[in-house]
XYZ file of C-alpha atoms in Angstrom:
443
model
C 47.143 17.135 113.230
C 43.677 18.599 112.645
C 41.803 20.538 115.306
C 40.060 17.415 116.630
C 43.383 15.613 117.094
C 43.064 13.277 114.087
C 45.608 13.108 111.305
C 45.060 14.911 107.990
C 45.616 13.067 104.712
C 48.833 15.033 104.086
C 50.272 14.171 107.476
C 49.381 10.522 107.087
C 51.015 10.414 103.651
C 54.284 11.706 105.056
C 54.532 8.763 107.455
C 57.096 6.084 106.719
C 55.743 2.987 105.013
C 57.118 0.826 107.817
C 54.114 1.709 110.037
C 52.039 -1.338 110.989
C 48.868 -1.770 108.969
C 46.954 -2.137 112.257
C 47.375 1.589 112.977
C 44.453 2.532 110.700
C 41.841 0.560 112.701
C 43.353 1.975 115.896
C 42.875 5.540 114.659
C 39.350 4.733 113.498
C 38.571 3.199 116.889
C 39.877 6.288 118.639
C 37.673 8.479 116.450
C 34.645 6.381 117.365
C 35.494 6.766 121.056
C 35.749 10.536 120.632
C 32.400 10.636 118.801
C 30.758 8.563 121.533
C 32.243 10.799 124.225
C 30.972 13.926 122.441
C 27.503 12.389 121.990
C 27.203 11.481 125.673
C 28.432 14.949 126.616
C 25.763 16.621 124.435
C 23.094 14.341 125.873
C 24.067 15.365 129.400
C 24.138 19.025 128.359
C 20.630 19.172 126.909
C 19.190 17.356 129.931
C 21.014 19.745 132.227
C 19.923 22.881 130.347
C 16.334 21.610 130.258
C 16.659 21.090 133.994
C 17.933 24.659 134.459
C 15.142 26.235 132.360
C 17.775 27.582 129.938
C 15.744 27.784 126.725
C 18.499 29.662 124.835
C 21.051 26.900 125.498
C 18.484 24.199 124.674
C 17.663 25.859 121.322
C 21.355 26.264 120.462
C 22.019 22.566 121.074
C 18.980 21.534 119.022
C 19.984 23.782 116.128
C 23.415 22.112 116.130
C 21.999 18.593 116.506
C 18.182 18.187 116.184
C 18.425 14.502 117.202
C 19.151 15.616 120.775
C 15.447 16.308 121.189
C 15.074 12.538 121.738
C 18.075 12.242 124.119
C 17.579 9.800 126.994
C 19.176 9.506 130.419
C 19.782 6.247 132.292
C 16.136 6.075 133.375
C 15.029 6.714 129.782
C 13.809 10.225 130.579
C 13.853 12.764 127.740
C 14.483 16.528 128.001
C 10.707 16.970 127.703
C 10.218 14.764 130.788
C 12.625 17.016 132.688
C 10.979 20.256 131.533
C 7.480 18.886 132.236
C 8.346 17.825 135.773
C 9.565 21.317 136.634
C 6.951 23.215 134.635
C 9.370 24.967 132.250
C 6.897 26.040 129.540
C 9.324 27.821 127.162
C 11.745 24.888 127.209
C 8.896 22.448 126.539
C 7.653 24.562 123.601
C 11.152 24.629 122.092
C 11.487 20.849 122.440
C 8.062 20.232 120.891
C 8.937 22.644 118.063
C 11.960 20.447 117.287
C 9.824 17.304 117.227
C 9.919 15.976 120.801
C 7.712 12.924 121.336
C 5.049 14.154 123.773
C 4.199 10.563 124.671
C 7.728 9.234 125.227
C 7.816 6.845 128.199
C 10.566 6.529 130.783
C 11.461 3.250 132.461
C 8.495 3.581 134.827
C 6.181 4.160 131.831
C 5.657 7.788 132.827
C 4.997 10.191 129.947
C 5.884 13.902 130.221
C 2.204 14.558 130.970
C 2.258 12.000 133.800
C 5.265 13.832 135.282
C 3.521 17.212 134.942
C 0.393 15.828 136.605
C 2.401 14.322 139.435
C 4.119 17.670 140.037
C 0.797 19.579 139.613
C 2.191 21.833 136.891
C -1.194 22.925 135.513
C 0.022 25.166 132.671
C 2.316 22.373 131.491
C -0.556 19.872 131.668
C -2.644 22.089 129.369
C 0.255 22.582 126.950
C 1.025 18.861 126.651
C -2.632 17.945 126.228
C -2.946 20.503 123.443
C -0.229 18.599 121.559
C -1.860 15.216 122.104
C -0.096 14.267 125.342
C -1.464 11.232 127.167
C -1.002 10.173 130.769
C 0.082 6.604 131.356
C 1.968 6.726 134.632
C 3.315 3.787 136.580
C 0.247 1.607 135.958
C 0.306 2.225 132.235
C 1.440 -1.245 131.249
C -1.847 -2.830 132.249
C -3.278 -1.273 129.104
C -1.187 -3.825 127.239
C -3.119 -6.929 126.141
C -0.183 -9.318 126.600
C -0.076 -11.217 129.926
C 2.819 -10.387 132.231
C 5.379 -13.133 132.846
C 5.896 -14.208 136.481
C 8.652 -12.271 138.270
C 10.986 -15.252 138.599
C 10.747 -18.276 136.307
C 11.735 -21.107 138.660
C 10.599 -21.924 142.157
C 13.493 -21.234 144.519
C 14.284 -22.496 148.003
C 13.641 -18.995 149.315
C 10.092 -18.848 147.872
C 7.727 -18.254 150.807
C 4.122 -19.421 150.927
C 1.866 -16.429 151.742
C 0.022 -18.594 154.309
C 3.254 -18.680 156.370
C 3.099 -14.907 156.879
C 1.045 -13.674 159.824
C -0.295 -10.126 159.389
C -2.797 -10.297 162.287
C -0.722 -7.884 164.410
C 1.156 -6.160 161.580
C 2.160 -2.505 161.658
C 3.201 -0.247 158.777
C 6.841 0.782 159.148
C 7.313 2.462 155.764
C 5.593 3.474 152.530
C 6.785 3.968 148.961
C 5.384 4.677 145.508
C 5.004 0.961 144.723
C 3.853 -0.387 148.070
C 4.368 -0.486 151.814
C 6.692 -2.102 154.345
C 5.074 -3.876 157.265
C 6.242 -5.610 160.382
C 4.745 -9.107 160.279
C 5.620 -12.619 161.487
C 7.027 -15.544 159.524
C 6.996 -18.877 161.355
C 6.870 -16.930 164.612
C 9.796 -14.630 163.744
C 9.269 -10.880 163.306
C 10.140 -9.839 159.740
C 9.920 -6.769 157.506
C 7.650 -7.357 154.499
C 7.834 -5.107 151.451
C 4.439 -5.623 149.851
C 3.677 -4.381 146.321
C 0.309 -2.680 145.990
C -2.236 -5.113 144.447
C -3.120 -2.498 141.815
C 0.506 -2.606 140.591
C 1.088 -6.366 140.776
C 0.421 -6.755 137.017
C 2.542 -3.789 135.977
C 5.470 -5.029 133.929
C 7.872 -2.310 135.041
C 6.998 -2.768 138.720
C 7.508 -6.518 138.396
C 10.829 -5.922 136.655
C 12.056 -3.679 139.486
C 10.785 -6.139 142.105
C 12.536 -9.022 140.380
C 15.739 -6.980 140.117
C 15.755 -6.252 143.855
C 15.099 -9.908 144.750
C 17.874 -11.130 142.443
C 20.238 -8.604 144.001
C 19.388 -9.354 147.637
C 19.775 -13.112 147.145
C 23.492 -12.509 146.452
C 24.203 -10.361 149.525
C 25.704 -11.760 152.733
C 27.301 -9.301 155.138
C 26.763 -8.312 158.795
C 26.255 -4.668 157.775
C 23.699 -5.406 155.041
C 20.039 -6.110 155.830
C 19.500 -9.865 155.481
C 17.184 -11.213 152.780
C 14.967 -14.067 154.011
C 12.690 -14.817 151.090
C 10.010 -13.566 148.726
C 6.532 -14.271 147.435
C 6.825 -14.253 143.639
C 4.196 -16.795 142.538
C 1.151 -15.214 144.176
C -0.277 -11.719 144.500
C 0.549 -9.407 146.068
C 4.280 -9.753 145.444
C 6.248 -9.575 148.705
C 9.908 -9.307 149.687
C 10.825 -10.482 153.206
C 13.895 -9.295 155.117
C 15.004 -9.382 158.742
C 13.168 -6.997 161.071
C 15.469 -4.577 162.898
C 14.052 -3.180 166.137
C 16.061 0.031 166.266
C 14.280 1.854 163.444
C 16.206 3.959 160.932
C 19.027 6.450 161.347
C 16.816 9.330 160.190
C 14.434 8.884 163.122
C 17.304 8.259 165.533
C 19.032 11.527 164.597
C 15.732 13.370 164.744
C 15.356 12.266 168.374
C 18.990 12.447 169.505
C 20.370 15.400 167.528
C 24.119 15.587 166.990
C 26.146 12.532 168.005
C 29.434 12.491 169.875
C 32.461 12.051 167.584
C 33.047 8.538 168.947
C 29.454 7.425 168.278
C 29.448 9.065 164.839
C 32.703 7.317 163.932
C 31.356 3.930 165.042
C 28.167 4.469 163.062
C 30.221 5.575 160.049
C 32.402 2.457 160.312
C 29.352 0.176 160.101
C 27.981 2.033 157.071
C 31.403 2.031 155.387
C 31.844 -1.719 156.015
C 28.531 -2.465 154.326
C 29.323 -0.157 151.423
C 32.864 -1.514 150.976
C 31.283 -4.964 150.592
C 28.810 -3.662 147.978
C 31.552 -1.850 146.049
C 33.833 -4.884 145.867
C 35.068 -5.405 142.291
C 34.455 -6.845 139.761
C 30.751 -7.133 140.697
C 30.093 -3.653 142.028
C 26.707 -2.819 143.484
C 25.979 0.910 143.516
C 23.324 1.712 146.105
C 22.289 5.036 144.501
C 19.989 6.016 147.384
C 22.215 5.993 150.475
C 20.552 8.200 153.109
C 19.668 8.009 156.834
C 16.246 6.438 156.133
C 18.004 3.527 154.415
C 20.448 2.913 157.265
C 18.861 0.771 159.983
C 19.693 0.256 163.658
C 19.730 -3.368 164.730
C 18.246 -2.631 168.173
C 17.245 0.142 170.559
C 20.770 0.164 172.037
C 21.970 1.575 168.703
C 25.146 -0.489 168.790
C 25.065 -1.880 165.251
C 23.928 -0.520 161.849
C 22.966 -2.126 158.556
C 22.463 -0.702 155.077
C 19.114 -1.530 153.485
C 16.615 -0.737 150.693
C 18.152 -1.787 147.405
C 15.244 -0.761 145.188
C 17.405 1.682 143.196
C 20.656 -0.280 143.370
C 22.545 -1.354 140.278
C 24.882 -4.324 139.789
C 27.714 -3.340 137.461
C 30.361 -5.611 135.950
C 33.608 -3.668 136.193
C 36.335 -4.379 133.651
C 38.604 -1.629 134.896
C 38.843 -0.021 138.330
C 38.607 3.412 136.677
C 35.461 2.642 134.675
C 32.845 5.381 134.533
C 29.448 3.861 133.927
C 26.987 5.122 131.336
C 24.442 5.982 133.987
C 22.805 9.358 134.272
C 19.618 10.846 135.626
C 18.141 11.970 138.896
C 18.184 8.715 140.830
C 17.903 8.781 144.607
C 17.011 11.434 147.168
C 17.876 15.047 146.376
C 19.339 16.075 149.748
C 22.007 13.352 149.626
C 22.467 13.308 145.835
C 25.880 13.663 144.200
C 26.155 16.659 141.831
C 26.982 14.506 138.803
C 23.689 12.622 139.210
C 21.698 15.847 139.550
C 23.394 17.209 136.426
C 22.523 14.068 134.404
C 26.193 13.276 133.849
C 28.025 9.970 133.805
C 28.756 8.626 137.248
C 30.256 5.673 139.066
C 30.208 4.082 142.533
C 31.630 7.285 144.051
C 28.065 8.695 144.115
C 27.630 6.555 147.240
C 30.751 8.094 148.786
C 29.245 11.560 148.315
C 26.009 10.442 150.025
C 28.068 8.927 152.851
C 29.751 12.325 153.407
C 26.342 13.978 153.759
C 25.284 11.337 156.304
C 28.524 11.764 158.295
C 27.934 15.525 158.302
C 24.357 15.019 159.564
C 25.474 12.701 162.367
C 27.971 15.278 163.648
C 25.843 18.377 163.096
C 22.489 16.967 164.232
C 20.618 18.501 161.284
C 20.243 17.302 157.682
C 22.701 18.932 155.263
C 21.390 22.296 154.035
C 18.309 21.907 156.223
C 17.156 25.452 155.387
C 16.719 24.441 151.714
C 14.003 22.264 150.199
C 15.529 18.952 148.973
C 15.511 19.894 145.275
C 16.947 23.353 145.994
C 19.615 21.758 148.216
C 20.678 19.434 145.378
C 20.793 22.363 142.954
C 22.865 24.435 145.419
C 25.335 21.559 145.790
C 25.495 21.063 142.003
C 26.517 24.716 141.720
C 29.605 23.943 143.807
C 28.436 24.775 147.330
C 28.639 22.504 150.375
C 27.127 22.559 153.874
C 29.037 24.650 156.417
C 30.607 23.083 159.509
C 29.193 24.374 162.800
C 29.582 21.588 165.370
C 32.268 22.168 168.011
C 33.169 18.487 168.182
C 34.245 18.347 164.547
C 37.723 16.829 164.658
C 40.101 18.077 161.941
C 40.563 14.537 160.590
C 36.814 13.963 160.361
C 36.258 17.293 158.671
C 39.020 16.565 156.146
C 37.539 13.126 155.410
C 34.046 14.585 154.938
C 35.352 17.256 152.550
C 37.225 14.684 150.471
C 34.179 12.402 150.310
C 31.997 15.181 148.890
C 34.622 16.467 146.425
C 33.107 17.861 143.214
C 35.401 15.637 141.133
C 34.284 12.080 141.871
C 37.762 10.731 141.054
C 39.093 12.660 144.067
C 36.729 10.926 146.491
C 38.276 8.028 148.463
C 37.023 4.461 148.146
C 35.153 2.896 151.063
C 38.177 0.691 151.799
C 40.260 3.864 152.204
C 37.489 5.439 154.274
C 37.525 2.418 156.602
C 41.280 2.692 157.169
C 41.003 6.384 157.967
C 38.027 5.936 160.283
C 39.897 3.202 162.170
C 42.826 5.596 162.726
C 40.452 8.331 163.897
C 38.735 5.851 166.219
C 42.071 4.865 167.775
C 42.632 8.492 168.742
C 39.250 8.730 170.506
C 38.207 7.472 173.968
C 36.408 4.155 173.455
C 32.694 3.710 174.120
C 32.759 0.385 175.987
C 29.492 -1.013 174.573
C 30.921 -0.791 171.057
C 33.770 -3.101 171.992
C 31.384 -6.052 171.681
C 31.198 -5.492 167.938
C 34.542 -3.830 167.327
C 37.274 -5.710 169.227
């Protein structure tokens, strides 16, 4: 065998002639798999080293394989995007020296310059402009002369006429980069309306993401998932309508209440895990990718029922094998709850949601966000280096602590599935004194 595990010509010649002729394609196929694995590994490495401001490592990789200068992560971001966002001048210069495209666009149509401008990295802005960098940003596609196709081609039974929505007493309940979420009324019923900013309603990438979320939500039916009611896709502004939950989000609830009792935390965790187990059901797995307290909603002010919401970053994956690792990399989601493999731009699977769940469980029991003394980006970096939040709460039961630690394991294959998490939480719940008002929902 040669050093890479493949057979040498001499070894192959010594084989008996009775070997099946199909063995040659099998060996070739294995070589292709190894090449693909090595390529993906190098892609992850250069993105990671660019992220870490390690210009020596970046140069070494580029000298070995100059094509890596155009490497892309899942969100189509190049190493130059990464360096520009963080203001790493020396890394950016090295990438440009090796031929990096200063006007490469990610899936949101952001160029490296747009990222540098958004992060207010002034020295980087000057550098990129000196090499012909342009700023397109998220509204860049309206420079294109071609008209944008409507978000959804056929009128559906869930299409809502804008005139049916009453915004006369509306209140803003959330804001995002593409729009805002308002409480409004639809046929007399209070609803949550995600409304795309009019200035972005012609942006192809925004429409694509909007359409993706609508198509995803239409498929979801579960008591622990926020219910989709309809959408406005044929008029502007584009709007997505879901049920309105009076209890607000878990982030605000924890901010007001502080640490929860073990019994309440377990009941909350059970509701989140039920919703996530439904999303992770194979073969059509939906990875949330942004599971955090702000995206977990309380049905009412009694806080006796939770639902998982906001599927703007979610991905529907067809799973052929329960051990599949998806070719998805890149910083997707919120830093404080982000799994280390996502932060490091490495391949990941549905277990990224399990990691985020562990951070939420920790926050419910501790009363403070994980690594609250760190800024979100620094917290994600600290976690990626192998560290985890420390346990301080007195009410931390050994079983809960063990579950939390397993859910945030560095090796994603060691994290339990949500079905396993549910079984373990049920056992833990049985050992706790019952909160009677939860018995309505959990007989």
